[in-house]
Amino acid sequence: MVPRKLAHKSLGLRIMDTTINLLSSTVMAALVAALVSLRTNERKINIENVTQERAKWRGAIRALADGLVKATREGDNQAIEYFCTQLSLNVNPFDNEDKGLIQAVKQLTTTENKDYQLSEVIDRISLLLKHDWERAKRESRPWFFRGETPRRITYSEFLGNNTQAQTKTCPQRKWISLLGNFAGLTLSAGIIFFLAAGLTEPFKSLVSIFNDSNITKPFSAWVQFLLWSAICGSIWSGAYLWFKGSEKKFLETWLAK
């Protein structure tokens, strides 16, 4: 009969050997986890700074729109000019749609049909806010779920003068998106494969040891087993979500007309 101390020592050596194999198999997983952590921190900074500031900007644009409506109803041209100046400072001076918005606001002081002109201004501001909101929603998602950058709908398209341009996709951007999503599919599938191939035998040995009632397992061995199971399972789950997200975006882009 094997002495108790010798059996305990043998168990410790078996667990140590299995753990070494496990560690060597998870080197790639550790690198992936570090990259994921870096990306998560960058995304957190972006959400806390850029995204929140853009939300404040949308609120400021809505406040300016309310002021324009009130000033137009009251016929206060001086107030309209003030709000036009403030709006000019909050939009892109090089964008054609933003230029059109400013011109539409300026015409509120000279046109006789103020209701019609005010309707155009509100529509243009709505398109501006809609575009920024779609961009904010896209940027708040994980990068592998984002898809293509939302395109701003022009005022002429909004009026129905160019309905086909709204759904038209640039072929070059489509192929770039396809290649990016395919690369995500390949990398995530590779991570899943190496994790499955490298961790199957070590975990199989560990499960066999911990299911053997004839072997006494110290508490530290249980902690070590559960800890590594949770870590490796989390990494595998993250890679699987990455794979499914890339697959979804790849198929959506491929099947898009």
Tab-separated table of N, CA and C in Angstrom, residues 63-203:
chain	number	residue	atom	x	y	z
A	63	ALA	N	-31.347	72.809	-28.462
A	63	ALA	CA	-31.691	74.074	-27.810
A	63	ALA	C	-31.681	75.222	-28.817
A	64	LEU	N	-30.716	75.222	-29.734
A	64	LEU	CA	-30.668	76.251	-30.771
A	64	LEU	C	-31.876	76.151	-31.699
A	65	ALA	N	-32.284	74.922	-32.006
A	65	ALA	CA	-33.466	74.734	-32.853
A	65	ALA	C	-34.714	75.284	-32.168
A	66	ASP	N	-34.844	75.033	-30.877
A	66	ASP	CA	-35.991	75.575	-30.136
A	66	ASP	C	-35.979	77.106	-30.152
A	67	GLY	N	-34.783	77.671	-29.971
A	67	GLY	CA	-34.680	79.128	-29.998
A	67	GLY	C	-35.024	79.707	-31.357
A	68	LEU	N	-34.610	79.027	-32.422
A	68	LEU	CA	-34.930	79.491	-33.773
A	68	LEU	C	-36.433	79.466	-34.031
A	69	VAL	N	-37.080	78.407	-33.599
A	69	VAL	CA	-38.528	78.312	-33.793
A	69	VAL	C	-39.240	79.450	-33.064
A	70	LYS	N	-38.849	79.687	-31.829
A	70	LYS	CA	-39.481	80.749	-31.044
A	70	LYS	C	-39.226	82.121	-31.655
A	71	ALA	N	-37.976	82.388	-32.058
A	71	ALA	CA	-37.642	83.688	-32.640
A	71	ALA	C	-38.364	83.907	-33.964
A	72	THR	N	-38.504	82.844	-34.762
A	72	THR	CA	-39.199	82.968	-36.044
A	72	THR	C	-40.679	83.250	-35.833
A	73	ARG	N	-41.284	82.569	-34.879
A	73	ARG	CA	-42.704	82.800	-34.598
A	73	ARG	C	-42.949	84.232	-34.134
A	74	GLU	N	-41.991	84.778	-33.401
A	74	GLU	CA	-42.142	86.140	-32.884
A	74	GLU	C	-41.666	87.201	-33.867
A	75	GLY	N	-41.052	86.781	-34.979
A	75	GLY	CA	-40.553	87.729	-35.966
A	75	GLY	C	-39.351	88.523	-35.489
A	76	ASP	N	-38.564	87.946	-34.594
A	76	ASP	CA	-37.398	88.626	-34.025
A	76	ASP	C	-36.167	88.287	-34.872
A	77	ASN	N	-35.888	89.138	-35.871
A	77	ASN	CA	-34.762	88.877	-36.777
A	77	ASN	C	-33.415	88.946	-36.066
A	78	GLN	N	-33.309	89.802	-35.068
A	78	GLN	CA	-32.051	89.915	-34.336
A	78	GLN	C	-31.741	88.613	-33.594
A	79	ALA	N	-32.763	88.017	-33.010
A	79	ALA	CA	-32.568	86.740	-32.318
A	79	ALA	C	-32.242	85.633	-33.316
A	80	ILE	N	-32.876	85.684	-34.496
A	80	ILE	CA	-32.589	84.679	-35.525
A	80	ILE	C	-31.125	84.759	-35.946
A	81	GLU	N	-30.610	85.973	-36.118
A	81	GLU	CA	-29.207	86.143	-36.493
A	81	GLU	C	-28.280	85.623	-35.394
A	82	TYR	N	-28.682	85.838	-34.145
A	82	TYR	CA	-27.869	85.334	-33.027
A	82	TYR	C	-27.813	83.804	-33.052
A	83	PHE	N	-28.971	83.175	-33.205
A	83	PHE	CA	-29.000	81.709	-33.226
A	83	PHE	C	-28.287	81.162	-34.462
A	84	CYS	N	-28.344	81.895	-35.558
A	84	CYS	CA	-27.632	81.475	-36.768
A	84	CYS	C	-26.124	81.483	-36.527
A	85	THR	N	-25.656	82.515	-35.829
A	85	THR	CA	-24.224	82.587	-35.505
A	85	THR	C	-23.804	81.437	-34.603
A	86	GLN	N	-24.614	81.164	-33.583
A	86	GLN	CA	-24.300	80.067	-32.674
A	86	GLN	C	-24.316	78.718	-33.394
A	87	LEU	N	-25.258	78.568	-34.311
A	87	LEU	CA	-25.331	77.321	-35.067
A	87	LEU	C	-24.115	77.162	-35.975
A	88	SER	N	-23.659	78.274	-36.552
A	88	SER	CA	-22.479	78.229	-37.423
A	88	SER	C	-21.242	77.768	-36.666
A	89	LEU	N	-21.170	78.106	-35.382
A	89	LEU	CA	-20.021	77.728	-34.564
A	89	LEU	C	-20.073	76.269	-34.114
A	90	ASN	N	-21.192	75.606	-34.355
A	90	ASN	CA	-21.359	74.230	-33.891
A	90	ASN	C	-21.448	73.209	-35.018
A	91	VAL	N	-21.267	73.652	-36.256
A	91	VAL	CA	-21.311	72.724	-37.384
A	91	VAL	C	-20.020	72.830	-38.180
A	92	ASN	N	-19.897	71.962	-39.173
A	92	ASN	CA	-18.686	71.902	-39.989
A	92	ASN	C	-18.762	72.923	-41.127
A	93	PRO	N	-17.880	73.915	-41.145
A	93	PRO	CA	-17.948	74.939	-42.198
A	93	PRO	C	-17.548	74.426	-43.576
A	94	PHE	N	-16.977	73.228	-43.659
A	94	PHE	CA	-16.550	72.674	-44.942
A	94	PHE	C	-17.543	71.661	-45.505
A	95	ASP	N	-18.572	71.333	-44.743
A	95	ASP	CA	-19.551	70.345	-45.191
A	95	ASP	C	-20.675	71.034	-45.960
A	96	ASN	N	-21.016	70.498	-47.120
A	96	ASN	CA	-22.036	71.121	-47.963
A	96	ASN	C	-23.407	71.132	-47.302
A	97	GLU	N	-23.739	70.055	-46.599
A	97	GLU	CA	-25.037	69.999	-45.929
A	97	GLU	C	-25.114	71.012	-44.790
A	98	ASP	N	-24.021	71.189	-44.068
A	98	ASP	CA	-23.998	72.185	-42.997
A	98	ASP	C	-24.069	73.602	-43.571
A	99	LYS	N	-23.410	73.809	-44.706
A	99	LYS	CA	-23.518	75.112	-45.366
A	99	LYS	C	-24.957	75.390	-45.784
A	100	GLY	N	-25.611	74.349	-46.316
A	100	GLY	CA	-27.011	74.510	-46.702
A	100	GLY	C	-27.899	74.823	-45.515
A	101	LEU	N	-27.589	74.230	-44.370
A	101	LEU	CA	-28.358	74.508	-43.158
A	101	LEU	C	-28.225	75.970	-42.745
A	102	ILE	N	-27.014	76.484	-42.759
A	102	ILE	CA	-26.796	77.881	-42.365
A	102	ILE	C	-27.494	78.835	-43.334
A	103	GLN	N	-27.422	78.531	-44.624
A	103	GLN	CA	-28.106	79.374	-45.608
A	103	GLN	C	-29.617	79.357	-45.394
A	104	ALA	N	-30.147	78.195	-45.065
A	104	ALA	CA	-31.586	78.095	-44.814
A	104	ALA	C	-31.988	78.920	-43.595
A	105	VAL	N	-31.139	78.935	-42.572
A	105	VAL	CA	-31.435	79.733	-41.378
A	105	VAL	C	-31.379	81.224	-41.699
A	106	LYS	N	-30.401	81.636	-42.487
A	106	LYS	CA	-30.275	83.050	-42.842
A	106	LYS	C	-31.493	83.542	-43.614
A	107	GLN	N	-32.084	82.673	-44.414
A	107	GLN	CA	-33.242	83.072	-45.209
A	107	GLN	C	-34.488	83.298	-44.361
A	108	LEU	N	-34.449	82.881	-43.098
A	108	LEU	CA	-35.592	83.117	-42.218
A	108	LEU	C	-35.838	84.607	-41.988
A	109	THR	N	-34.789	85.412	-42.128
A	109	THR	CA	-34.937	86.852	-41.879
A	109	THR	C	-35.445	87.605	-43.100
A	110	THR	N	-35.436	86.980	-44.275
A	110	THR	CA	-35.813	87.690	-45.506
A	110	THR	C	-37.029	87.097	-46.204
A	111	THR	N	-37.294	85.820	-46.006
A	111	THR	CA	-38.387	85.188	-46.727
A	111	THR	C	-39.746	85.621	-46.186
A	112	GLU	N	-40.738	85.591	-47.072
A	112	GLU	CA	-42.099	85.918	-46.658
A	112	GLU	C	-42.825	84.686	-46.121
A	113	ASN	N	-42.505	83.536	-46.687
A	113	ASN	CA	-43.129	82.286	-46.234
A	113	ASN	C	-42.247	81.658	-45.153
A	114	LYS	N	-42.346	82.204	-43.957
A	114	LYS	CA	-41.468	81.754	-42.872
A	114	LYS	C	-41.783	80.327	-42.428
A	115	ASP	N	-43.042	79.929	-42.511
A	115	ASP	CA	-43.397	78.572	-42.083
A	115	ASP	C	-42.721	77.520	-42.954
A	116	TYR	N	-42.738	77.749	-44.268
A	116	TYR	CA	-42.101	76.803	-45.181
A	116	TYR	C	-40.591	76.762	-44.950
A	117	GLN	N	-39.985	77.944	-44.791
A	117	GLN	CA	-38.544	78.005	-44.587
A	117	GLN	C	-38.150	77.393	-43.246
A	118	LEU	N	-38.968	77.628	-42.239
A	118	LEU	CA	-38.690	77.046	-40.927
A	118	LEU	C	-38.784	75.526	-40.978
A	119	SER	N	-39.717	75.020	-41.779
A	119	SER	CA	-39.842	73.572	-41.933
A	119	SER	C	-38.570	72.980	-42.539
A	120	GLU	N	-37.987	73.687	-43.526
A	120	GLU	CA	-36.739	73.210	-44.120
A	120	GLU	C	-35.607	73.204	-43.092
A	121	VAL	N	-35.534	74.251	-42.286
A	121	VAL	CA	-34.483	74.331	-41.267
A	121	VAL	C	-34.600	73.172	-40.280
A	122	ILE	N	-35.817	72.907	-39.827
A	122	ILE	CA	-36.023	71.825	-38.860
A	122	ILE	C	-35.671	70.475	-39.480
A	123	ASP	N	-36.036	70.286	-40.747
A	123	ASP	CA	-35.700	69.023	-41.417
A	123	ASP	C	-34.188	68.845	-41.527
A	124	ARG	N	-33.493	69.911	-41.865
A	124	ARG	CA	-32.035	69.823	-41.993
A	124	ARG	C	-31.379	69.532	-40.638
A	125	ILE	N	-31.873	70.167	-39.594
A	125	ILE	CA	-31.321	69.910	-38.257
A	125	ILE	C	-31.625	68.476	-37.828
A	126	SER	N	-32.807	67.997	-38.169
A	126	SER	CA	-33.166	66.612	-37.828
A	126	SER	C	-32.240	65.619	-38.511
A	127	LEU	N	-31.923	65.863	-39.779
A	127	LEU	CA	-31.002	64.980	-40.500
A	127	LEU	C	-29.605	65.025	-39.889
A	128	LEU	N	-29.191	66.220	-39.463
A	128	LEU	CA	-27.883	66.365	-38.821
A	128	LEU	C	-27.822	65.569	-37.518
A	129	LEU	N	-28.855	65.704	-36.689
A	129	LEU	CA	-28.883	64.992	-35.410
A	129	LEU	C	-29.019	63.489	-35.610
A	130	LYS	N	-29.809	63.101	-36.600
A	130	LYS	CA	-29.980	61.675	-36.882
A	130	LYS	C	-28.655	61.035	-37.275
A	131	HIS	N	-27.906	61.717	-38.119
A	131	HIS	CA	-26.619	61.182	-38.556
A	131	HIS	C	-25.651	61.034	-37.392
A	132	ASP	N	-25.585	62.053	-36.532
A	132	ASP	CA	-24.670	61.973	-35.394
A	132	ASP	C	-25.113	60.905	-34.403
A	133	TRP	N	-26.412	60.727	-34.234
A	133	TRP	CA	-26.911	59.705	-33.324
A	133	TRP	C	-26.564	58.309	-33.832
A	134	GLU	N	-26.690	58.093	-35.144
A	134	GLU	CA	-26.323	56.795	-35.711
A	134	GLU	C	-24.830	56.528	-35.535
A	135	ARG	N	-24.018	57.560	-35.694
A	135	ARG	CA	-22.579	57.401	-35.474
A	135	ARG	C	-22.281	57.066	-34.018
A	136	ALA	N	-22.985	57.725	-33.101
A	136	ALA	CA	-22.763	57.465	-31.679
A	136	ALA	C	-23.158	56.037	-31.317
A	137	LYS	N	-24.269	55.552	-31.865
A	137	LYS	CA	-24.689	54.177	-31.593
A	137	LYS	C	-23.674	53.184	-32.135
A	138	ARG	N	-23.151	53.468	-33.316
A	138	ARG	CA	-22.163	52.566	-33.904
A	138	ARG	C	-20.896	52.510	-33.060
A	139	GLU	N	-20.428	53.670	-32.605
A	139	GLU	CA	-19.180	53.719	-31.853
A	139	GLU	C	-19.321	53.140	-30.451
A	140	SER	N	-20.549	53.068	-29.932
A	140	SER	CA	-20.749	52.505	-28.598
A	140	SER	C	-20.762	50.983	-28.615
A	141	ARG	N	-20.899	50.384	-29.804
A	141	ARG	CA	-20.895	48.930	-29.900
A	141	ARG	C	-19.460	48.403	-29.900
A	142	PRO	N	-19.269	47.117	-29.566
A	142	PRO	CA	-17.946	46.504	-29.754
A	142	PRO	C	-17.527	46.611	-31.207
A	143	TRP	N	-16.239	46.776	-31.454
A	143	TRP	CA	-15.781	47.084	-32.805
A	143	TRP	C	-16.150	46.008	-33.812
A	144	PHE	N	-16.286	44.735	-33.356
A	144	PHE	CA	-16.611	43.691	-34.317
A	144	PHE	C	-18.103	43.632	-34.627
A	145	PHE	N	-18.929	44.489	-33.966
A	145	PHE	CA	-20.345	44.566	-34.269
A	145	PHE	C	-20.711	45.873	-34.975
A	146	ARG	N	-19.748	46.689	-35.304
A	146	ARG	CA	-20.053	48.034	-35.781
A	146	ARG	C	-20.543	48.088	-37.218
A	147	GLY	N	-19.902	47.363	-38.101
A	147	GLY	CA	-20.295	47.447	-39.500
A	147	GLY	C	-19.790	48.729	-40.143
A	148	GLU	N	-20.477	49.158	-41.196
A	148	GLU	CA	-20.039	50.323	-41.945
A	148	GLU	C	-20.415	51.619	-41.229
A	149	THR	N	-19.652	52.670	-41.527
A	149	THR	CA	-19.935	53.983	-40.960
A	149	THR	C	-21.217	54.546	-41.559
A	150	PRO	N	-22.159	55.011	-40.732
A	150	PRO	CA	-23.410	55.563	-41.278
A	150	PRO	C	-23.145	56.752	-42.190
A	151	ARG	N	-23.867	56.798	-43.298
A	151	ARG	CA	-23.720	57.893	-44.242
A	151	ARG	C	-24.820	58.920	-44.013
A	152	ARG	N	-24.434	60.173	-44.048
A	152	ARG	CA	-25.404	61.239	-43.817
A	152	ARG	C	-26.319	61.403	-45.027
A	153	ILE	N	-27.609	61.423	-44.789
A	153	ILE	CA	-28.587	61.605	-45.855
A	153	ILE	C	-28.684	63.091	-46.182
A	154	THR	N	-28.539	63.427	-47.443
A	154	THR	CA	-28.612	64.825	-47.846
A	154	THR	C	-30.065	65.294	-47.848
A	155	TYR	N	-30.218	66.598	-47.861
A	155	TYR	CA	-31.570	67.160	-47.840
A	155	TYR	C	-32.321	66.833	-49.128
A	156	SER	N	-31.611	66.803	-50.247
A	156	SER	CA	-32.264	66.459	-51.517
A	156	SER	C	-32.747	65.013	-51.508
A	157	GLU	N	-31.980	64.126	-50.914
A	157	GLU	CA	-32.416	62.739	-50.777
A	157	GLU	C	-33.628	62.650	-49.866
A	158	PHE	N	-33.613	63.457	-48.821
A	158	PHE	CA	-34.743	63.477	-47.895
A	158	PHE	C	-36.032	63.893	-48.599
A	159	LEU	N	-35.917	64.796	-49.541
A	159	LEU	CA	-37.087	65.244	-50.291
A	159	LEU	C	-37.515	64.247	-51.359
A	160	GLY	N	-36.704	63.236	-51.601
A	160	GLY	CA	-37.072	62.209	-52.565
A	160	GLY	C	-36.525	62.431	-53.948
A	161	ASN	N	-35.588	63.392	-54.109
A	161	ASN	CA	-35.035	63.662	-55.432
A	161	ASN	C	-34.011	62.621	-55.858
A	162	ASN	N	-33.472	61.870	-54.861
A	162	ASN	CA	-32.425	60.897	-55.184
A	162	ASN	C	-32.551	59.717	-54.234
A	163	THR	N	-33.652	58.988	-54.300
A	163	THR	CA	-33.937	57.920	-53.343
A	163	THR	C	-32.980	56.745	-53.476
A	164	GLN	N	-32.455	56.526	-54.665
A	164	GLN	CA	-31.560	55.386	-54.850
A	164	GLN	C	-30.208	55.612	-54.196
A	165	ALA	N	-29.793	56.869	-54.062
A	165	ALA	CA	-28.479	57.152	-53.479
A	165	ALA	C	-28.431	56.791	-52.006
A	166	GLN	N	-29.616	56.744	-51.357
A	166	GLN	CA	-29.636	56.454	-49.933
A	166	GLN	C	-29.203	55.027	-49.632
A	167	THR	N	-29.552	54.110	-50.513
A	167	THR	CA	-29.231	52.706	-50.279
A	167	THR	C	-28.028	52.234	-51.079
A	168	LYS	N	-27.441	53.109	-51.843
A	168	LYS	CA	-26.303	52.712	-52.666
A	168	LYS	C	-25.043	52.607	-51.820
A	169	THR	N	-24.312	51.553	-51.992
A	169	THR	CA	-23.095	51.320	-51.224
A	169	THR	C	-21.886	51.365	-52.141
A	170	CYS	N	-20.872	52.046	-51.712
A	170	CYS	CA	-19.643	52.132	-52.495
A	170	CYS	C	-19.006	50.746	-52.580
A	171	PRO	N	-18.746	50.234	-53.809
A	171	PRO	CA	-18.174	48.885	-53.935
A	171	PRO	C	-16.842	48.737	-53.207
A	172	GLN	N	-16.010	49.776	-53.267
A	172	GLN	CA	-14.711	49.685	-52.614
A	172	GLN	C	-14.858	49.537	-51.109
A	173	ARG	N	-15.758	50.310	-50.500
A	173	ARG	CA	-15.983	50.203	-49.057
A	173	ARG	C	-16.575	48.845	-48.701
A	174	LYS	N	-17.411	48.314	-49.595
A	174	LYS	CA	-18.007	47.008	-49.324
A	174	LYS	C	-16.938	45.930	-49.259
A	175	TRP	N	-15.995	45.953	-50.205
A	175	TRP	CA	-14.952	44.935	-50.213
A	175	TRP	C	-14.000	45.095	-49.038
A	176	ILE	N	-13.741	46.339	-48.634
A	176	ILE	CA	-12.900	46.562	-47.456
A	176	ILE	C	-13.577	45.991	-46.213
A	177	SER	N	-14.887	46.228	-46.107
A	177	SER	CA	-15.633	45.688	-44.972
A	177	SER	C	-15.639	44.165	-44.995
A	178	LEU	N	-15.791	43.587	-46.187
A	178	LEU	CA	-15.771	42.128	-46.305
A	178	LEU	C	-14.429	41.553	-45.860
A	179	LEU	N	-13.346	42.173	-46.311
A	179	LEU	CA	-12.017	41.682	-45.941
A	179	LEU	C	-11.774	41.810	-44.438
A	180	GLY	N	-12.216	42.938	-43.862
A	180	GLY	CA	-12.040	43.122	-42.425
A	180	GLY	C	-12.806	42.091	-41.609
A	181	ASN	N	-14.053	41.839	-42.002
A	181	ASN	CA	-14.854	40.853	-41.278
A	181	ASN	C	-14.329	39.435	-41.491
A	182	PHE	N	-13.816	39.158	-42.696
A	182	PHE	CA	-13.241	37.836	-42.943
A	182	PHE	C	-11.976	37.630	-42.112
A	183	ALA	N	-11.182	38.703	-41.968
A	183	ALA	CA	-9.993	38.610	-41.117
A	183	ALA	C	-10.390	38.335	-39.666
A	184	GLY	N	-11.473	38.988	-39.211
A	184	GLY	CA	-11.963	38.718	-37.864
A	184	GLY	C	-12.426	37.284	-37.702
A	185	LEU	N	-13.100	36.759	-38.728
A	185	LEU	CA	-13.511	35.354	-38.702
A	185	LEU	C	-12.308	34.426	-38.585
A	186	THR	N	-11.289	34.703	-39.389
A	186	THR	CA	-10.107	33.838	-39.409
A	186	THR	C	-9.369	33.859	-38.073
A	187	LEU	N	-9.146	35.053	-37.535
A	187	LEU	CA	-8.401	35.161	-36.279
A	187	LEU	C	-9.160	34.532	-35.117
A	188	SER	N	-10.458	34.820	-35.031
A	188	SER	CA	-11.234	34.253	-33.925
A	188	SER	C	-11.333	32.737	-34.034
A	189	ALA	N	-11.493	32.226	-35.261
A	189	ALA	CA	-11.532	30.776	-35.439
A	189	ALA	C	-10.195	30.141	-35.065
A	190	GLY	N	-9.092	30.830	-35.399
A	190	GLY	CA	-7.779	30.314	-35.030
A	190	GLY	C	-7.585	30.253	-33.525
A	191	ILE	N	-8.050	31.293	-32.828
A	191	ILE	CA	-7.932	31.301	-31.366
A	191	ILE	C	-8.739	30.162	-30.755
A	192	ILE	N	-9.969	29.975	-31.250
A	192	ILE	CA	-10.812	28.898	-30.735
A	192	ILE	C	-10.161	27.541	-30.989
A	193	PHE	N	-9.577	27.373	-32.173
A	193	PHE	CA	-8.946	26.096	-32.516
A	193	PHE	C	-7.762	25.800	-31.599
A	194	PHE	N	-6.878	26.794	-31.422
A	194	PHE	CA	-5.697	26.562	-30.599
A	194	PHE	C	-6.064	26.354	-29.130
A	195	LEU	N	-7.088	27.061	-28.661
A	195	LEU	CA	-7.526	26.837	-27.284
A	195	LEU	C	-8.083	25.428	-27.116
A	196	ALA	N	-8.911	25.011	-28.081
A	196	ALA	CA	-9.497	23.673	-27.989
A	196	ALA	C	-8.428	22.585	-28.097
A	197	ALA	N	-7.496	22.771	-29.044
A	197	ALA	CA	-6.462	21.755	-29.244
A	197	ALA	C	-5.468	21.711	-28.089
A	198	GLY	N	-5.141	22.881	-27.549
A	198	GLY	CA	-4.124	22.924	-26.511
A	198	GLY	C	-4.627	22.623	-25.116
A	199	LEU	N	-5.921	22.852	-24.869
A	199	LEU	CA	-6.434	22.699	-23.511
A	199	LEU	C	-7.215	21.414	-23.287
A	200	THR	N	-7.515	20.690	-24.349
A	200	THR	CA	-8.336	19.487	-24.192
A	200	THR	C	-7.675	18.456	-23.288
A	201	GLU	N	-6.448	18.080	-23.614
A	201	GLU	CA	-5.763	17.046	-22.833
A	201	GLU	C	-5.449	17.485	-21.400
A	202	PRO	N	-4.909	18.711	-21.190
A	202	PRO	CA	-4.656	19.126	-19.800
A	202	PRO	C	-5.912	19.132	-18.937
A	203	PHE	N	-7.006	19.657	-19.463
A	203	PHE	CA	-8.232	19.693	-18.676
A	203	PHE	C	-8.825	18.298	-18.501
